XYZ file of C-alpha atoms in Angstrom:
714
model
C 126.079 147.158 79.694
C 127.812 150.534 80.337
C 127.992 149.935 84.059
C 129.766 146.630 83.475
C 132.438 148.247 81.318
C 132.943 150.847 84.033
C 133.485 147.967 86.451
C 136.251 146.819 84.113
C 137.956 150.207 84.200
C 137.944 150.318 87.994
C 139.681 146.963 88.305
C 142.199 147.020 85.455
C 145.115 148.290 87.603
C 144.992 145.513 90.266
C 143.925 142.096 88.888
C 142.929 142.442 85.279
C 142.451 138.776 84.458
C 140.297 138.167 87.475
C 137.953 141.029 86.695
C 137.564 139.871 83.117
C 136.713 136.418 84.437
C 133.986 137.858 86.642
C 132.507 139.935 83.868
C 132.256 136.925 81.562
C 130.504 135.098 84.353
C 128.006 137.923 84.829
C 127.458 138.326 81.094
C 126.752 134.633 80.637
C 124.337 134.659 83.485
C 122.432 137.522 81.900
C 122.362 135.795 78.530
C 121.036 132.621 80.206
C 118.330 134.474 82.021
C 116.891 136.328 79.098
C 113.440 135.889 80.633
C 114.294 138.231 83.533
C 112.902 141.763 83.528
C 115.058 144.897 83.482
C 114.594 145.460 87.206
C 116.452 142.223 87.890
C 119.396 143.361 85.723
C 119.509 146.744 87.437
C 119.487 144.973 90.812
C 122.363 142.737 89.817
C 124.405 145.660 88.441
C 123.871 147.929 91.429
C 124.817 145.138 93.800
C 127.963 144.487 91.739
C 128.940 148.118 92.107
C 128.455 147.824 95.856
C 130.750 144.804 95.830
C 133.340 146.829 93.904
C 133.821 149.074 96.908
C 135.081 146.082 98.917
C 138.608 144.689 98.977
C 139.881 143.332 95.625
C 141.177 140.180 97.405
C 137.618 138.932 97.719
C 137.089 138.888 93.967
C 138.591 135.467 93.052
C 136.135 133.746 95.399
C 133.092 135.289 93.791
C 132.723 132.931 90.812
C 132.455 130.012 93.250
C 129.294 131.506 94.683
C 127.539 130.676 91.412
C 128.175 127.007 91.858
C 126.473 127.102 95.240
C 123.266 128.738 94.035
C 121.188 125.596 94.304
C 122.782 124.434 97.578
C 121.199 125.299 100.930
C 122.460 128.387 102.765
C 125.894 127.797 104.324
C 126.386 128.114 108.070
C 127.880 131.356 109.370
C 131.607 131.095 110.230
C 132.753 130.908 113.838
C 133.809 133.987 115.798
C 137.502 132.953 115.664
C 137.646 133.425 111.901
C 138.768 136.818 110.597
C 136.251 139.536 109.926
C 137.314 139.445 106.292
C 136.172 135.840 105.813
C 133.025 136.690 107.770
C 132.060 139.411 105.320
C 133.002 137.011 102.538
C 130.531 134.306 103.637
C 128.008 137.048 104.219
C 128.535 137.958 100.606
C 127.955 134.320 99.590
C 124.734 134.184 101.532
C 123.257 137.316 100.013
C 124.344 136.090 96.584
C 122.459 132.862 97.150
C 119.413 134.640 98.432
C 119.585 136.981 95.472
C 119.681 134.039 93.063
C 116.781 132.391 94.954
C 114.696 135.576 94.810
C 115.551 136.031 91.158
C 114.334 132.505 90.347
C 111.225 133.080 92.461
C 110.433 136.319 90.630
C 110.964 134.598 87.282
C 108.542 131.782 88.226
C 105.938 134.308 89.397
C 106.382 136.412 86.248
C 106.004 133.299 84.076
C 102.819 132.350 85.901
C 101.393 135.850 85.411
C 102.347 135.849 81.706
C 100.700 132.442 81.263
C 97.509 133.766 82.847
C 97.492 136.717 80.445
C 98.001 134.580 77.351
C 95.103 132.185 77.959
C 93.390 131.350 74.656
C 89.629 130.844 75.015
C 89.343 129.758 71.369
C 91.472 126.652 72.001
C 89.965 124.379 74.665
C 91.655 121.506 76.455
C 89.913 118.239 77.255
C 87.710 118.610 80.350
C 88.603 116.456 83.362
C 85.440 114.591 84.323
C 85.046 112.872 87.659
C 82.668 109.971 88.315
C 81.306 109.869 91.861
C 78.605 107.971 93.716
C 77.787 105.272 96.241
C 79.477 101.876 96.136
C 77.731 99.513 93.661
C 75.807 102.214 91.789
C 77.664 101.246 88.612
C 80.270 103.982 88.156
C 82.990 101.823 86.602
C 80.345 99.951 84.630
C 79.273 103.235 83.006
C 82.885 103.838 81.977
C 83.242 100.274 80.736
C 80.245 100.843 78.485
C 81.703 104.107 77.283
C 85.115 102.693 76.312
C 83.982 99.086 75.624
C 86.303 97.601 78.296
C 85.913 95.347 81.325
C 87.928 97.072 84.037
C 85.297 96.377 86.650
C 85.486 92.609 86.175
C 89.262 92.582 86.704
C 89.192 94.608 89.909
C 89.636 92.750 93.180
C 86.068 92.024 94.286
C 84.778 94.314 91.528
C 85.605 97.351 93.647
C 87.546 100.386 92.446
C 90.166 101.098 95.091
C 92.392 103.508 93.255
C 91.813 106.377 90.931
C 91.858 105.518 87.234
C 92.003 107.877 84.275
C 90.660 107.276 80.776
C 91.287 109.422 77.724
C 88.231 109.546 75.428
C 89.210 111.022 72.043
C 86.947 113.214 69.902
C 86.162 110.406 67.418
C 84.813 108.229 70.219
C 82.701 111.132 71.507
C 81.187 111.595 68.020
C 80.612 107.861 67.627
C 78.884 107.540 70.995
C 76.574 110.519 70.413
C 75.354 109.749 66.884
C 71.858 108.774 68.064
C 71.281 112.002 70.021
C 68.791 114.428 68.502
C 69.559 118.175 68.270
C 73.262 117.691 68.991
C 75.773 119.455 66.753
C 78.403 116.729 66.422
C 80.383 118.570 63.741
C 81.190 121.629 65.862
C 82.532 120.079 69.032
C 85.199 122.441 70.385
C 86.776 120.159 72.979
C 89.486 117.727 71.771
C 88.080 114.865 73.849
C 87.548 114.034 77.516
C 89.663 112.804 80.411
C 87.497 110.794 82.761
C 88.631 110.012 86.308
C 86.958 107.053 88.000
C 86.993 107.387 91.785
C 86.277 104.769 94.459
C 82.749 104.995 95.818
C 82.987 103.461 99.286
C 82.888 105.814 102.260
C 86.425 104.954 103.356
C 87.659 106.488 100.123
C 86.234 109.937 100.835
C 89.760 111.348 100.895
C 90.529 109.857 97.481
C 87.250 111.158 96.138
C 88.179 114.510 97.623
C 91.453 114.444 95.746
C 89.762 113.329 92.549
C 87.074 115.986 92.676
C 89.570 118.758 93.376
C 91.024 118.051 89.941
C 87.838 117.778 87.986
C 86.090 120.401 85.890
C 82.695 118.695 85.843
C 81.410 115.556 87.558
C 79.026 112.704 86.846
C 77.155 111.735 90.001
C 75.843 108.198 89.583
C 72.542 107.510 91.363
C 70.846 104.114 91.384
C 67.233 104.821 90.320
C 66.113 101.881 92.480
C 67.733 103.160 95.698
C 67.810 106.955 95.350
C 70.337 109.003 97.299
C 72.488 106.769 99.506
C 74.966 107.875 102.250
C 78.003 108.222 99.981
C 75.909 109.849 97.259
C 74.995 112.572 99.748
C 78.616 112.811 100.856
C 79.696 113.194 97.204
C 76.995 115.840 96.738
C 78.318 117.857 99.669
C 81.839 117.485 98.283
C 80.712 118.892 94.926
C 78.800 121.713 96.595
C 81.824 122.673 98.729
C 84.117 122.642 95.697
C 81.455 124.501 93.653
C 81.956 121.853 90.985
C 79.235 121.580 88.284
C 77.804 118.109 87.763
C 75.194 116.032 85.963
C 73.368 113.047 87.421
C 73.329 109.645 85.739
C 70.096 107.975 86.882
C 71.558 104.523 86.404
C 70.009 101.036 86.243
C 66.831 102.025 84.332
C 66.966 98.503 82.842
C 65.807 97.299 86.286
C 62.442 99.017 85.782
C 59.673 96.461 85.314
C 59.328 95.373 81.670
C 61.991 97.774 80.344
C 62.586 97.456 76.583
C 66.157 98.430 75.737
C 67.094 100.534 72.718
C 70.692 101.791 73.056
C 70.762 102.987 69.419
C 68.099 105.645 69.990
C 67.818 108.807 72.052
C 66.819 107.874 75.614
C 63.948 110.414 75.595
C 62.472 108.541 72.604
C 63.157 105.172 74.277
C 61.191 106.303 77.337
C 58.191 107.303 75.209
C 58.112 103.841 73.608
C 57.877 101.998 76.961
C 54.639 100.451 78.257
C 52.446 102.548 80.534
C 53.349 100.673 83.748
C 57.100 101.074 82.969
C 56.627 104.808 82.345
C 54.614 105.172 85.551
C 57.291 103.431 87.624
C 59.999 105.596 86.022
C 58.073 108.810 86.749
C 57.324 107.767 90.328
C 60.950 106.879 91.099
C 62.273 110.006 89.353
C 59.896 112.255 91.306
C 60.991 110.761 94.619
C 64.671 111.292 93.672
C 63.916 114.925 92.706
C 62.355 115.340 96.172
C 65.495 113.818 97.761
C 67.640 116.336 95.856
C 65.344 119.120 97.085
C 65.951 117.932 100.660
C 69.673 118.426 99.986
C 68.942 121.980 98.807
C 69.246 121.320 95.049
C 66.800 121.722 92.183
C 66.825 118.807 89.763
C 65.018 118.024 86.506
C 65.204 115.472 83.701
C 67.683 116.758 81.122
C 65.098 117.013 78.293
C 62.811 119.087 80.529
C 65.596 121.273 81.951
C 65.319 124.815 80.576
C 67.967 126.283 82.915
C 71.022 124.033 83.456
C 72.679 126.707 85.637
C 70.076 126.437 88.404
C 68.692 122.928 87.826
C 70.799 119.766 87.961
C 70.193 117.613 84.870
C 69.142 113.997 85.425
C 70.050 111.624 82.562
C 68.366 108.192 82.667
C 71.062 105.607 81.831
C 71.743 101.912 81.888
C 75.375 100.868 81.987
C 74.148 97.325 81.394
C 72.232 97.895 78.131
C 73.846 101.173 77.003
C 70.606 103.190 77.085
C 71.165 106.930 77.631
C 74.967 106.778 77.394
C 75.044 108.968 74.260
C 72.793 111.532 75.929
C 75.087 111.637 78.956
C 78.142 112.343 76.774
C 76.371 114.947 74.597
C 75.145 116.766 77.713
C 78.693 116.820 79.126
C 80.046 118.201 75.838
C 77.364 120.937 75.715
C 77.882 122.000 79.321
C 81.689 122.010 79.202
C 82.073 124.040 76.017
C 79.382 126.591 76.895
C 79.568 127.027 80.668
C 83.218 126.094 81.265
C 84.985 127.589 78.234
C 87.023 130.004 80.409
C 88.118 127.216 82.710
C 89.044 124.958 79.788
C 90.880 127.699 77.871
C 94.332 126.536 76.791
C 97.060 127.666 79.207
C 100.794 126.952 79.279
C 100.802 127.110 83.111
C 101.629 123.584 84.268
C 99.071 121.978 86.545
C 99.717 118.306 87.209
C 99.048 115.938 90.081
C 100.658 112.610 90.980
C 97.861 110.055 91.349
C 99.548 106.667 91.699
C 103.006 105.160 92.177
C 103.407 101.706 90.654
C 106.285 99.329 89.923
C 105.981 97.842 86.419
C 107.967 94.791 85.211
C 110.777 95.949 82.933
C 110.160 99.636 83.615
C 110.869 99.953 87.333
C 108.847 102.358 89.438
C 106.580 104.643 87.413
C 104.193 107.405 88.418
C 100.724 108.047 87.023
C 100.123 111.763 86.631
C 96.994 113.681 85.723
C 98.110 116.590 83.542
C 95.404 119.251 83.733
C 97.152 122.247 82.168
C 100.350 122.924 80.290
C 102.676 120.303 78.793
C 105.321 117.781 79.837
C 108.356 116.938 77.710
C 110.853 114.105 77.792
C 114.007 115.380 79.539
C 112.158 117.937 81.727
C 113.533 118.371 85.256
C 110.600 117.606 87.551
C 110.188 118.099 91.283
C 107.824 115.512 92.723
C 106.632 114.866 96.282
C 108.422 112.082 98.158
C 108.027 110.266 101.462
C 111.361 111.702 102.666
C 111.014 115.108 100.992
C 110.788 116.350 97.383
C 112.519 114.279 94.679
C 114.303 116.044 91.815
C 114.591 113.867 88.715
C 114.363 113.925 84.923
C 111.535 112.571 82.778
C 113.024 109.598 80.913
C 109.824 108.574 79.201
C 106.199 109.692 78.813
C 103.808 106.794 78.281
C 100.157 107.085 77.312
C 97.685 104.228 77.223
C 96.024 103.869 73.831
C 92.824 106.000 73.618
C 89.769 104.495 75.369
C 92.004 102.317 77.555
C 92.459 102.954 81.217
C 95.715 104.107 82.803
C 95.566 101.389 85.496
C 95.046 98.425 83.188
C 98.103 96.780 81.636
C 98.255 97.867 77.989
C 100.855 98.314 75.306
C 101.772 101.866 76.233
C 102.601 104.397 73.527
C 105.765 106.466 74.047
C 105.568 110.232 73.450
C 108.183 113.027 73.369
C 105.650 115.605 74.557
C 102.242 115.397 76.198
C 99.635 118.189 76.196
C 96.845 118.648 78.741
C 94.474 117.180 79.672
C 95.885 113.663 79.898
C 96.516 110.783 82.227
C 100.210 110.051 81.647
C 102.661 107.498 83.030
C 106.130 108.928 83.713
C 109.361 106.935 83.723
C 112.370 108.263 85.631
C 115.004 107.608 88.280
C 114.419 107.649 92.071
C 110.618 107.420 91.856
C 110.352 104.647 94.501
C 109.550 107.005 97.366
C 107.097 109.239 95.492
C 103.991 110.254 97.417
C 100.806 110.141 95.362
C 98.234 112.877 95.701
C 100.385 116.010 95.523
C 101.318 118.329 92.641
C 104.277 117.927 90.302
C 106.415 120.910 89.227
C 108.782 121.443 86.281
C 111.933 123.562 86.705
C 112.807 125.440 83.486
C 116.277 126.269 84.872
C 118.478 124.801 87.587
C 118.140 127.789 89.918
C 114.345 127.265 90.066
C 114.740 123.867 91.753
C 115.179 125.197 95.358
C 112.129 127.508 94.981
C 109.879 124.704 93.721
C 111.261 122.302 96.353
C 110.171 124.731 99.078
C 106.693 124.993 97.534
C 106.369 121.195 97.587
C 107.717 120.904 101.144
C 104.950 123.264 102.254
C 102.322 121.088 100.500
C 103.889 117.941 101.940
C 103.858 119.250 105.519
C 100.178 120.036 105.280
C 99.400 116.504 104.062
C 101.520 114.573 106.546
C 100.577 116.758 109.529
C 97.011 115.663 108.917
C 98.020 112.069 109.781
C 98.025 111.813 113.584
C 99.773 108.789 115.090
C 99.003 107.231 118.483
C 101.528 105.969 121.030
C 100.014 102.488 120.957
C 98.578 101.055 117.782
C 99.019 98.928 114.677
C 101.540 99.525 111.875
C 99.897 100.351 108.541
C 101.555 99.783 105.176
C 100.026 100.603 101.794
C 100.920 100.921 98.109
C 99.901 104.577 97.715
C 99.201 107.648 99.824
C 95.585 107.553 98.684
C 94.941 103.996 99.813
C 96.968 104.621 102.997
C 94.722 107.549 103.921
C 91.673 105.451 103.057
C 92.836 102.658 105.354
C 93.624 105.104 108.170
C 90.169 106.677 107.796
C 88.652 103.196 107.994
C 90.663 102.377 111.138
C 89.742 105.713 112.727
C 85.998 105.145 112.329
C 86.465 101.625 113.723
C 88.462 103.010 116.670
C 91.613 101.065 115.838
C 94.671 103.144 116.809
C 97.714 103.280 114.516
C 101.254 104.049 115.697
C 103.223 103.774 112.445
C 102.700 104.216 108.709
C 104.684 103.506 105.566
C 104.222 103.306 101.810
C 105.624 100.479 99.700
C 106.669 96.832 100.280
C 107.054 95.436 103.819
C 110.766 95.287 104.711
C 112.619 94.042 107.817
C 112.795 97.601 109.200
C 108.971 97.783 109.156
C 108.775 94.555 111.161
C 111.287 95.991 113.652
C 109.144 99.120 114.103
C 105.977 97.061 114.566
C 107.725 94.751 117.090
C 108.066 97.677 119.531
C 104.404 97.058 120.432
C 105.273 93.608 121.816
C 106.536 95.430 124.919
C 103.764 98.049 125.142
C 100.621 96.199 124.017
C 101.050 92.851 122.209
C 97.600 92.990 120.563
C 98.929 95.842 118.377
C 102.143 94.055 117.288
C 100.512 93.798 113.883
C 101.251 95.038 110.354
C 98.252 95.729 108.132
C 99.634 95.472 104.595
C 97.259 96.703 101.906
C 98.056 95.926 98.278
C 101.825 95.615 98.912
C 104.455 92.878 98.578
C 105.905 91.313 101.735
C 109.640 90.566 101.492
C 110.509 86.959 102.420
C 113.072 88.089 105.000
C 110.500 90.391 106.582
C 107.973 87.528 106.880
C 110.602 85.247 108.465
C 111.587 87.952 110.926
C 107.932 88.619 111.817
C 107.362 84.898 112.481
C 110.383 84.686 114.780
C 109.524 87.879 116.713
C 105.803 87.179 117.018
C 104.594 90.074 114.826
C 101.445 89.277 112.836
C 101.293 90.485 109.202
C 97.861 90.720 107.595
C 97.906 91.208 103.846
C 95.023 91.737 101.403
C 94.119 93.432 98.133
C 90.716 94.516 99.360
C 90.484 96.906 102.287
C 87.506 95.094 103.838
C 89.182 91.673 103.727
C 92.179 93.147 105.510
C 89.967 94.728 108.112
C 87.891 91.560 108.604
C 91.048 89.482 109.178
C 92.337 91.983 111.742
C 88.945 92.216 113.483
C 88.797 88.415 113.822
C 92.360 88.385 115.202
C 91.435 91.045 117.779
C 88.316 89.142 118.847
C 90.281 85.908 119.274
C 92.987 87.764 121.210
C 90.350 89.369 123.428
C 88.630 86.028 124.140
C 91.963 84.528 125.100
C 92.647 87.444 127.474
C 89.132 87.297 128.920
C 89.641 83.630 129.678
C 92.958 84.509 131.309
C 91.550 87.361 133.424
C 88.044 86.075 134.181
C 89.032 85.065 137.749
C 90.526 88.521 138.409
C 87.787 90.664 136.829
C 84.954 91.342 139.278
C 81.834 93.038 137.926
C 80.325 95.665 140.251
C 77.113 94.698 141.980
C 74.956 95.952 144.862
C 72.154 93.736 146.292
C 69.414 93.998 148.902
C 68.349 90.840 150.782
C 64.699 89.732 150.530
C 64.164 88.495 154.142
C 61.085 86.399 153.239
C 63.248 84.265 150.925
C 66.018 82.856 153.146
C 66.239 79.194 152.069
C 69.529 78.247 153.730
C 71.426 80.434 156.184
C 74.804 78.638 156.173
C 77.174 76.698 153.856
C 75.956 77.307 151.236
C 73.843 80.410 151.847
C 70.773 80.271 149.565
C 68.543 83.344 149.563
C 66.471 85.710 147.452
C 67.963 89.126 146.593
C 67.102 92.121 144.402
C 69.885 93.608 142.275
C 69.843 97.338 143.046
C 72.781 98.359 140.813
C 75.366 96.832 138.521
C 75.312 93.215 137.365
C 75.511 89.990 139.331
C 77.554 87.183 137.739
C 78.616 83.709 138.797
C 82.029 83.731 140.485
C 81.531 87.177 142.083
C 83.053 87.460 145.605
C 80.518 89.063 147.981
C 81.191 91.102 151.113
C 79.216 93.235 153.607
C 80.746 96.743 154.048
C 78.430 97.624 156.965
C 79.732 94.590 158.974
C 83.407 95.523 158.760
C 83.771 94.232 155.171
C 83.146 90.614 156.167
C 83.622 88.233 153.175
C 80.590 85.931 153.078
C 81.656 83.857 150.054
C 81.497 83.483 146.265
C 78.314 83.372 144.119
C 78.236 79.912 142.523
C 74.694 79.992 141.109
C 72.083 82.589 140.029
C 68.487 81.486 139.358
C 65.416 83.279 137.978
C 62.143 81.290 138.224
C 64.093 78.072 138.956
C 66.209 78.571 135.796
C 69.966 79.064 136.081
C 71.247 82.254 134.389
C 74.758 83.617 133.837
C 73.930 87.137 134.938
C 71.282 89.226 136.668
C 70.809 92.947 135.966
C 69.533 95.938 137.932
C 65.923 95.508 139.117
C 65.814 91.688 138.846
C 64.825 89.488 141.792
C 66.931 86.331 141.851
C 67.861 83.403 144.047
C 71.605 83.171 144.746
C 73.784 80.411 146.150
C 76.855 81.725 147.997
C 79.531 79.186 148.931
C 82.299 79.945 151.463
C 85.754 81.012 150.240
C 88.002 77.899 150.290
C 90.105 77.748 153.468
C 87.864 80.171 155.402
C 85.193 79.306 157.957
C 81.640 79.495 156.566
C 79.676 82.680 157.379
C 76.082 82.580 158.596
C 73.032 84.721 157.889
C 71.710 86.186 161.160
C 75.087 86.017 162.894
C 77.627 87.648 160.519
C 75.135 89.838 158.634
C 71.437 90.819 158.760
C 68.591 91.264 156.274
C 69.070 95.056 156.517
C 72.706 94.892 155.270
C 73.610 95.582 151.651
C 75.704 92.968 149.870
C 78.291 94.203 147.339
C 80.840 92.588 145.045
C 84.361 92.838 146.444
C 86.394 94.842 143.911
C 90.142 95.544 143.882
C 92.476 97.729 141.814
C 93.476 94.627 139.754
C 89.852 93.696 139.060
C 89.055 97.263 137.898
C 92.071 97.217 135.522
C 91.019 93.847 134.110
C 87.508 95.213 133.444
C 88.931 98.301 131.724
C 91.292 96.314 129.519
C 89.288 93.254 128.538
C 85.626 93.537 129.550
C 84.819 97.134 128.597
C 82.180 96.007 126.064
C 80.204 94.228 128.783
C 80.076 97.279 131.062
C 77.354 99.935 131.000
C 77.729 103.572 131.987
C 75.810 102.873 135.231
C 78.239 100.018 136.025
C 81.173 102.447 135.865
C 79.258 104.833 138.138
C 78.853 102.002 140.658
C 82.601 101.263 140.370
C 83.303 104.903 141.326
C 80.942 104.531 144.319
C 82.530 101.229 145.437
C 86.075 102.629 145.056
C 85.194 105.115 147.807
C 83.705 102.350 149.965
C 86.788 100.125 149.592
C 89.149 103.131 149.633
C 90.762 102.123 146.324
C 93.012 104.819 144.855
């Protein structure tokens, strides 16, 4: 502190009180920031000495710069202001930047220190992810494990959000008591945190988010069906993330004549089965091992697996009877505490991710967080991702579901002052309404760290939201969470439904206003798809009066089915409206031996050389100065009337004159050598593009291009 006392001596003659005030300020700051290294102090002192060389008039303003540390950088003053005030604001700016850099260095130093002090003797609970195809029994496996019935309470029995379950050590010991050669007394992990992810393909993004958190995964495979599309997708996900996993060969109770025995080791249960049951099991297991080999993975039954690092272990299970569940848990315990002990080593470095945002009666909006590393305390200042930018708030309450109960299911929550990793925890706090699920959560140890952590989150946020590309014309999509929103958008993308607007949370009047813009551009898209959200009464009334359709559902497929039906009905209505304008392209050659009537109506045999011939098509002859010979009123094949004739078909057509025009005659107005074509216009082409695209083939569009040249349509 010698340099500071020298600062005092320099300034005693001019403004003694002011200098003392500054020094107290500096001293306090140093006491506060006892975590800083000596370099930081030297920096601060040397910069103070530089300031000392300036004019003493600037000094009184300096303390104010501390109050602006956490505010954004102030704008530079205008040219008119004096150079003195210019250097002053310059001083403020560097002070702010200095404080920002100081906080940044402190955060980085803390992270490095936390990495150095990792304790491999104390392990945290592993985060276990459950993946697999829809209907393979993922949630059912968890229900068996924790003796709950989450799956039955889900809408349609489908998991559409991520759920987290804490399995304490006692439960692990209880569930594994029948397993041979398992040392239950020396389990190092304090329990397990199991994340249940949705299995349907449209939830690949949610699965992606789930698996990026997990330490080890359970891949559920239905022994009756083998590897299904989403199973393979989950496999690739795990391979890309280099995430270790075990396979639950589920539904062994479906094997013919299976005798259940959940209280014994599954290897022993298999030996006790009848020969035909064993044979079927071996046959199905071998074919699944071959399927894994096709995906580039070695697999073996867990009791035959001598090298778990190179061979994936297959555990036969039945979520229905409970067979093999103990073996699955014991295998997970063995693998996590031997192969993953470095990864599970206790660390104070906070790693937490917001998974869900939910409004609870009596509690307001809460957030479900997966805490992977570190700890959270009541009163911590947290920076969480928000729809309109990061939200800075304080933790008012930390709620945990009772052990073996799921985070999503309504329970009597237990309140805690502090929560240690790994846990699924529900956080209470202010301003959580606009939280975005699926991004990390940070804790600021001091106020000056807030801007640094905000910037980190903004960077994460930009990456996430930039991935969502909006169209100019499209539907408006509203969902309860970022995860389900992304799932819905993915679903719409694969179904080629464009989306022009997105939002998270209940449907308000402003959402209806945004969706109503489409009434001018393309009325079929003046639609709000509301997934798992409340629709405000005023918003519904406004939508009814404006003509905006709101589709609401708790299951993604129901929502999509309702919208698909609406689109089909809308399209039929438009097709009916435009059927007289739309003209399908057609090119025909006359069969001269089949001229049945040469005038009013013309009845003759033709061969369709290109395109498609439909009733109501106006026909003209380009080679005879585009003479209009009439409209096709009937098409017959072998004396049977048909709606349409395609390329290569020989048909009999009846062509009646256009009302109000004199009838045309074969032999006078056109000859057998002339080609007959459908008379297209710009309006008819537009109608085909907009409403009849599904009925057109690639060759039909090629004929349109050809006819456009003939008719000189731009």
